Short mmCIF file of C-alpha atoms and ligand atoms in Angstrom, two decimals:
data_model
loop_
_atom_site.label_atom_id
_atom_site.label_comp_id
_atom_site.label_asym_id
_atom_site.label_seq_id
_atom_site.Cartn_x
_atom_site.Cartn_y
_atom_site.Cartn_z
CA MET A 1 19.40 23.36 -29.78
CA PRO A 2 17.26 25.27 -32.17
CA THR A 3 13.84 25.82 -29.83
CA MET A 4 10.87 27.06 -31.01
CA GLY A 5 10.42 28.41 -27.51
CA GLU A 6 7.80 28.48 -24.89
CA HIS A 7 3.88 29.01 -25.78
CA ASP A 8 1.31 29.87 -23.53
CA VAL A 9 -1.86 28.22 -25.32
CA SER A 10 -4.09 28.23 -22.40
CA HIS A 11 -5.76 31.20 -24.04
CA SER A 12 -4.64 31.46 -27.25
CA ILE A 13 -6.85 29.95 -30.29
CA ASP A 14 -4.36 28.14 -32.54
CA LEU A 15 -1.23 26.41 -32.15
CA PRO A 16 1.59 27.40 -34.24
CA ASP A 17 1.24 26.21 -38.19
CA ALA A 18 4.75 24.74 -37.75
CA LEU A 19 3.91 22.52 -34.64
CA ILE A 20 0.81 21.22 -36.48
CA SER A 21 2.97 20.42 -39.68
CA VAL A 22 5.42 18.44 -37.69
CA VAL A 23 2.72 16.53 -36.00
CA CYS A 24 1.11 15.83 -39.54
CA GLU A 25 4.13 14.69 -41.18
CA ALA A 26 5.28 12.64 -38.29
CA GLN A 27 5.86 8.95 -39.36
CA ARG A 28 7.18 7.58 -35.96
CA VAL A 29 5.55 9.12 -32.90
CA ALA A 30 6.37 8.42 -29.46
CA VAL A 31 4.19 9.99 -26.45
CA MET A 32 5.12 9.94 -22.76
CA THR A 33 2.49 10.74 -20.34
CA GLY A 34 2.48 11.44 -16.42
CA ALA A 35 0.11 12.21 -13.77
CA GLY A 36 -0.87 15.44 -15.15
CA VAL A 37 -2.71 13.82 -18.12
CA SER A 38 -5.15 12.15 -15.56
CA ALA A 39 -5.57 15.12 -13.44
CA GLU A 40 -8.45 16.45 -15.22
CA SER A 41 -10.07 12.82 -14.56
CA GLY A 42 -9.73 13.76 -10.85
CA ILE A 43 -6.97 11.77 -10.07
CA PRO A 44 -4.34 13.73 -7.79
CA THR A 45 -0.89 13.90 -9.43
CA PHE A 46 2.10 13.67 -7.19
CA ARG A 47 4.13 16.78 -6.98
CA ASP A 48 1.81 19.43 -7.51
CA ALA A 49 2.18 21.87 -4.54
CA MET A 50 -1.00 21.54 -2.61
CA THR A 51 -2.93 18.68 -3.98
CA GLY A 52 -0.13 16.13 -4.96
CA LEU A 53 -0.01 12.70 -3.10
CA TRP A 54 3.40 13.41 -2.13
CA SER A 55 2.65 16.42 -0.54
CA LYS A 56 0.44 14.55 1.97
CA PHE A 57 1.95 11.22 1.94
CA ARG A 58 5.77 10.10 2.60
CA PRO A 59 6.49 7.84 -0.51
CA GLU A 60 8.98 6.02 1.78
CA GLU A 61 5.77 5.12 4.00
CA LEU A 62 3.76 3.63 1.05
CA ALA A 63 5.49 3.08 -2.19
CA THR A 64 8.39 1.15 -1.26
CA PRO A 65 9.15 -2.82 -0.86
CA GLN A 66 10.35 -1.89 2.85
CA ALA A 67 6.84 -0.02 3.62
CA PHE A 68 5.17 -2.94 2.14
CA ALA A 69 7.28 -5.61 4.24
CA ALA A 70 6.98 -3.21 7.35
CA ASN A 71 3.15 -2.54 7.11
CA PRO A 72 1.31 -4.55 4.54
CA GLN A 73 -1.89 -3.82 5.67
CA LYS A 74 -1.42 0.01 5.76
CA VAL A 75 0.13 -0.19 2.22
CA THR A 76 -2.35 -2.36 0.69
CA GLN A 77 -5.44 -0.60 2.00
CA TRP A 78 -3.79 2.79 0.59
CA TYR A 79 -3.36 1.21 -2.77
CA ASP A 80 -6.72 -0.30 -2.79
CA GLU A 81 -8.12 3.00 -1.99
CA ARG A 82 -6.48 4.55 -4.92
CA ARG A 83 -7.41 1.62 -7.13
CA ARG A 84 -11.20 2.20 -6.63
CA MET A 85 -10.79 5.87 -7.05
CA CYS A 86 -9.11 5.26 -10.43
CA LEU A 87 -12.00 2.90 -11.42
CA GLU A 88 -14.79 5.72 -10.33
CA CYS A 89 -12.79 8.08 -12.47
CA GLN A 90 -13.37 8.42 -16.33
CA PRO A 91 -11.01 9.11 -19.08
CA ASN A 92 -10.73 12.89 -20.14
CA ALA A 93 -10.45 14.64 -23.45
CA GLY A 94 -6.69 14.35 -23.28
CA HIS A 95 -6.79 10.46 -23.23
CA GLU A 96 -9.25 10.60 -25.89
CA ALA A 97 -7.17 12.79 -28.09
CA LEU A 98 -4.22 10.55 -27.87
CA ALA A 99 -6.38 7.48 -28.61
CA ALA A 100 -7.55 9.40 -31.71
CA LEU A 101 -4.01 10.57 -32.60
CA GLN A 102 -3.03 6.92 -32.54
CA GLN A 103 -5.76 5.98 -35.10
CA ILE A 104 -4.80 8.94 -37.16
CA LYS A 105 -1.24 8.00 -37.41
CA ARG A 106 -2.16 4.21 -37.80
CA ASP A 107 -4.67 5.15 -40.78
CA ALA A 108 -1.61 7.01 -42.38
CA GLY A 109 0.84 4.00 -42.29
CA ALA A 110 2.70 5.78 -39.43
CA THR A 111 3.92 4.21 -36.08
CA PHE A 112 2.56 5.36 -32.65
CA THR A 113 3.58 4.27 -29.26
CA LEU A 114 2.04 5.64 -26.03
CA ILE A 115 4.40 5.27 -22.92
CA THR A 116 2.67 5.96 -19.43
CA GLN A 117 4.18 6.56 -16.01
CA ASN A 118 0.49 6.17 -15.01
CA VAL A 119 -1.00 3.38 -13.31
CA ASP A 120 -4.65 4.16 -13.75
CA ARG A 121 -5.26 2.47 -17.12
CA LEU A 122 -7.38 5.48 -18.27
CA HIS A 123 -5.46 5.46 -21.67
CA HIS A 124 -6.85 1.82 -22.22
CA ARG A 125 -10.43 2.97 -21.35
CA ALA A 126 -10.02 5.81 -23.78
CA GLY A 127 -9.14 3.12 -26.61
CA SER A 128 -5.28 3.51 -26.85
CA GLU A 129 -3.67 0.27 -27.68
CA GLY A 130 -0.42 -1.23 -27.04
CA VAL A 131 0.16 1.32 -24.02
CA LEU A 132 3.80 0.64 -22.48
CA GLU A 133 2.96 1.15 -18.51
CA LEU A 134 6.67 1.88 -17.26
CA HIS A 135 5.20 1.82 -13.60
CA GLY A 136 2.72 -0.92 -13.68
CA SER A 137 -0.98 -0.89 -13.16
CA ILE A 138 -2.79 -0.43 -9.77
CA LEU A 139 -5.74 -2.27 -11.26
CA GLU A 140 -3.38 -5.52 -11.27
CA TRP A 141 -2.44 -7.21 -8.06
CA ARG A 142 0.11 -9.99 -7.83
CA CYS A 143 0.79 -12.54 -5.19
CA VAL A 144 4.31 -12.25 -3.46
CA GLY A 145 4.54 -16.07 -3.31
CA CYS A 146 3.55 -17.69 -6.42
CA GLY A 147 3.40 -14.77 -8.81
CA PHE A 148 -0.47 -15.09 -9.29
CA LEU A 149 -1.63 -11.89 -11.22
CA ASP A 150 -5.06 -10.79 -11.75
CA GLU A 151 -6.91 -7.38 -12.84
CA GLU A 152 -9.21 -6.32 -9.75
CA THR A 153 -12.06 -4.06 -11.07
CA GLY A 154 -14.39 -4.75 -8.15
CA GLU A 155 -15.19 -4.20 -4.58
CA PRO A 156 -12.78 -3.36 -1.85
CA PHE A 157 -10.63 -6.46 -0.97
CA ALA A 158 -12.38 -8.57 2.04
CA GLN A 159 -8.97 -8.19 4.08
CA TYR A 160 -5.41 -6.17 3.89
CA PRO A 161 -3.52 -7.41 2.82
CA PRO A 162 -5.21 -9.48 0.21
CA THR A 163 -4.62 -13.27 -0.09
CA CYS A 164 -3.88 -15.35 -3.08
CA PRO A 165 -6.57 -17.51 -4.09
CA GLN A 166 -3.97 -20.05 -5.39
CA CYS A 167 -1.29 -20.12 -2.42
CA GLY A 168 -3.00 -17.91 0.40
CA ASP A 169 0.20 -15.68 0.20
CA ALA A 170 -0.27 -11.87 0.54
CA ARG A 171 -0.94 -10.13 -2.73
CA ARG A 172 0.43 -6.36 -3.68
CA PRO A 173 -0.40 -3.99 -6.27
CA ASN A 174 1.60 -4.73 -9.57
CA VAL A 175 3.28 -1.04 -9.67
CA VAL A 176 6.67 -0.25 -9.63
CA TRP A 177 7.87 0.92 -6.20
CA PHE A 178 10.79 3.04 -5.30
CA GLY A 179 13.97 1.26 -5.47
CA GLU A 180 12.51 -1.50 -7.71
CA MET A 181 13.28 -2.09 -11.30
CA LEU A 182 10.91 -1.29 -14.12
CA PRO A 183 9.79 -4.22 -16.24
CA ALA A 184 12.63 -4.68 -18.66
CA PRO A 185 10.87 -5.60 -21.65
CA VAL A 186 8.46 -2.48 -21.28
CA LEU A 187 11.48 -0.33 -20.64
CA GLN A 188 13.33 -1.65 -23.60
CA ALA A 189 10.33 -1.17 -25.76
CA ALA A 190 9.99 2.60 -24.64
CA ASP A 191 13.63 3.23 -25.07
CA HIS A 192 13.58 1.89 -28.57
CA ALA A 193 10.30 4.06 -29.52
CA ALA A 194 12.31 7.24 -28.06
CA ALA A 195 15.31 6.23 -30.09
CA THR A 196 13.63 5.65 -33.37
CA CYS A 197 10.48 8.19 -33.25
CA ASP A 198 10.72 11.41 -35.30
CA LEU A 199 8.33 13.29 -32.96
CA PHE A 200 7.92 12.84 -29.23
CA LEU A 201 5.38 14.26 -26.98
CA SER A 202 5.86 14.70 -23.15
CA VAL A 203 2.62 15.22 -21.57
CA GLY A 204 1.59 16.02 -18.01
CA THR A 205 4.98 14.86 -16.39
CA SER A 206 7.34 16.70 -14.14
CA ASN A 207 10.03 14.62 -15.73
CA VAL A 208 12.08 14.05 -12.59
CA VAL A 209 11.72 10.25 -12.12
CA TYR A 210 14.35 8.20 -14.00
CA PRO A 211 14.52 6.16 -16.13
CA ALA A 212 11.42 7.39 -17.33
CA ALA A 213 12.45 11.11 -17.31
CA GLY A 214 15.52 10.10 -19.64
CA LEU A 215 13.34 9.33 -22.60
CA ILE A 216 13.04 12.88 -23.50
CA ASP A 217 16.64 13.07 -23.97
CA THR A 218 17.03 9.97 -25.87
CA ALA A 219 14.51 11.37 -28.27
CA LEU A 220 16.37 14.65 -28.48
CA ALA A 221 19.72 12.80 -28.90
CA HIS A 222 18.20 11.06 -32.01
CA ASP A 223 17.08 14.51 -33.60
CA ALA A 224 13.35 14.09 -33.01
CA ARG A 225 11.23 17.14 -32.67
CA VAL A 226 10.04 17.30 -29.16
CA ILE A 227 6.76 18.92 -27.74
CA GLU A 228 5.97 19.16 -24.17
CA ILE A 229 2.44 19.97 -22.86
CA ASN A 230 2.49 21.11 -19.35
CA LEU A 231 0.76 23.39 -17.11
CA ASP A 232 3.94 24.73 -15.66
CA GLN A 233 7.51 24.59 -16.93
CA THR A 234 9.73 21.48 -16.12
CA SER A 235 13.43 20.63 -15.92
CA ALA A 236 12.91 19.89 -19.69
CA SER A 237 11.30 22.93 -21.15
CA ARG A 238 14.14 24.44 -22.36
CA ARG A 239 15.39 21.48 -24.28
CA VAL A 240 12.42 20.86 -26.24
CA HIS A 241 11.38 22.49 -29.62
CA TRP A 242 7.84 23.49 -28.59
CA SER A 243 6.90 23.97 -24.56
CA LEU A 244 2.98 24.34 -24.71
CA ARG A 245 1.97 25.59 -21.45
CA GLY A 246 -1.64 24.81 -21.02
CA SER A 247 -3.90 21.60 -19.70
CA SER A 248 -3.22 18.36 -21.58
CA ALA A 249 -6.93 18.17 -22.29
CA THR A 250 -7.20 21.27 -23.86
CA VAL A 251 -3.98 21.26 -25.88
CA LEU A 252 -4.22 17.61 -26.99
CA SER A 253 -7.87 18.37 -28.19
CA ARG A 254 -6.62 21.26 -30.19
CA ILE A 255 -3.81 19.39 -31.67
CA ILE A 256 -6.24 17.02 -33.09
CA GLU A 257 -9.01 19.65 -34.04
CA GLN A 258 -6.04 21.46 -36.22
CA LEU A 259 -4.89 18.25 -37.63
CA VAL A 260 -8.26 17.12 -38.89
CA ASN A 261 -8.94 20.62 -40.25
CA ALA A 262 -5.39 20.93 -41.88
P1 OAD B 1 4.22 14.51 -10.99
O1 OAD B 1 3.14 14.77 -9.97
O2 OAD B 1 5.63 14.45 -10.71
O3 OAD B 1 3.90 15.82 -12.03
C1 OAD B 1 2.85 15.89 -12.73
C2 OAD B 1 2.96 17.09 -13.73
O4 OAD B 1 1.63 17.33 -14.50
C3 OAD B 1 3.58 18.30 -13.42
O5 OAD B 1 4.48 18.86 -14.13
C4 OAD B 1 2.27 19.38 -13.50
O6 OAD B 1 2.62 20.72 -13.91
C5 OAD B 1 1.58 18.86 -14.66
N1 OAD B 1 0.13 18.93 -14.79
C6 OAD B 1 -0.77 19.00 -13.65
N2 OAD B 1 -1.90 19.09 -14.02
C7 OAD B 1 -1.72 19.04 -15.47
C8 OAD B 1 -2.90 19.24 -16.64
N3 OAD B 1 -4.13 19.46 -16.39
N4 OAD B 1 -2.38 19.21 -17.97
C9 OAD B 1 -0.87 19.26 -17.93
N5 OAD B 1 -0.05 19.06 -17.26
C10 OAD B 1 -0.57 18.94 -15.96
O7 OAD B 1 3.69 13.38 -11.70
P2 OAD B 1 4.59 12.38 -12.80
O8 OAD B 1 5.72 13.41 -13.53
O9 OAD B 1 3.88 11.59 -13.48
O10 OAD B 1 6.21 7.06 -9.98
O11 OAD B 1 5.44 11.58 -11.72
C11 OAD B 1 6.38 10.61 -12.26
C12 OAD B 1 6.28 9.16 -11.19
O12 OAD B 1 6.61 9.90 -9.87
C13 OAD B 1 5.11 8.69 -10.97
O13 OAD B 1 4.88 7.56 -11.94
C14 OAD B 1 5.14 8.09 -9.61
C15 OAD B 1 5.67 9.11 -8.81
O14 OAD B 1 6.46 8.96 -7.69
C16 OAD B 1 6.16 6.11 -8.94
O15 OAD B 1 5.19 5.90 -8.28
C17 OAD B 1 7.19 4.90 -9.08
#
């Protein structure tokens, strides 16, 4: 794999011209984001050593169907606190840059697919459209009985677990828990985007949770150019064409600046 190598862009002014040309000329763009994109909005990631959610909580106790069955009150209370935190946070320059890139590509007659593992809907609030939410949304809650689904953008629930207004059964966050299947149509669309793109951006993800983590290899297997943007090295860094070391807000904003001024 002819890699253009790793670039620490946290301090440098400009990104490599060859990279900007690839972004400029791409006709079919697929982007996959992870929790790192929302970190600069104040939403904790999962695996960052000191601040990640999984360094404070055991996912088995909160993010599995078994945990919900064993303690629905604790699980729904924890998710509702995270739901309200997401609503209080604002999209950052990285979310806005991806929404701008989608518009630039659309105006140029190219295709652009944004795939996210995040459940916070900050991409939507930044203006991105057609977002593929591989792991669902923490703003949506569904009834375990009748399937009633509603987006909750308001105050805390009156009780935990919240009850369904239609059938009275318990409601849970409409996110994918460990051991659950991803929504098939969403995964299919994401896989198709990764298999047909000519440019794949992996932004702010540790790339360790499958099947999402496999999309970068699908893109590579179909000869797409792949750019990774991350503060740290990941398991994918050596397989991509450009591994940009920097914050997603800074690097994505710089890509847009250089694209617009190209
Ligand atoms: P992780 O917490 O595993 O990884 C976050 C990544 O973002 C790390 O590689 C960080 O180095 C990087 N990062 C942190 N701040 C950044 C910044 N400002 N700019 C760029 N990169 C930054 O989060 P995910 O990879 O999203 O799944 O985790 C994937 C899945 O594991 C989540 O969707 C969730 C979790 O368990 C489920 O809950 C099913």
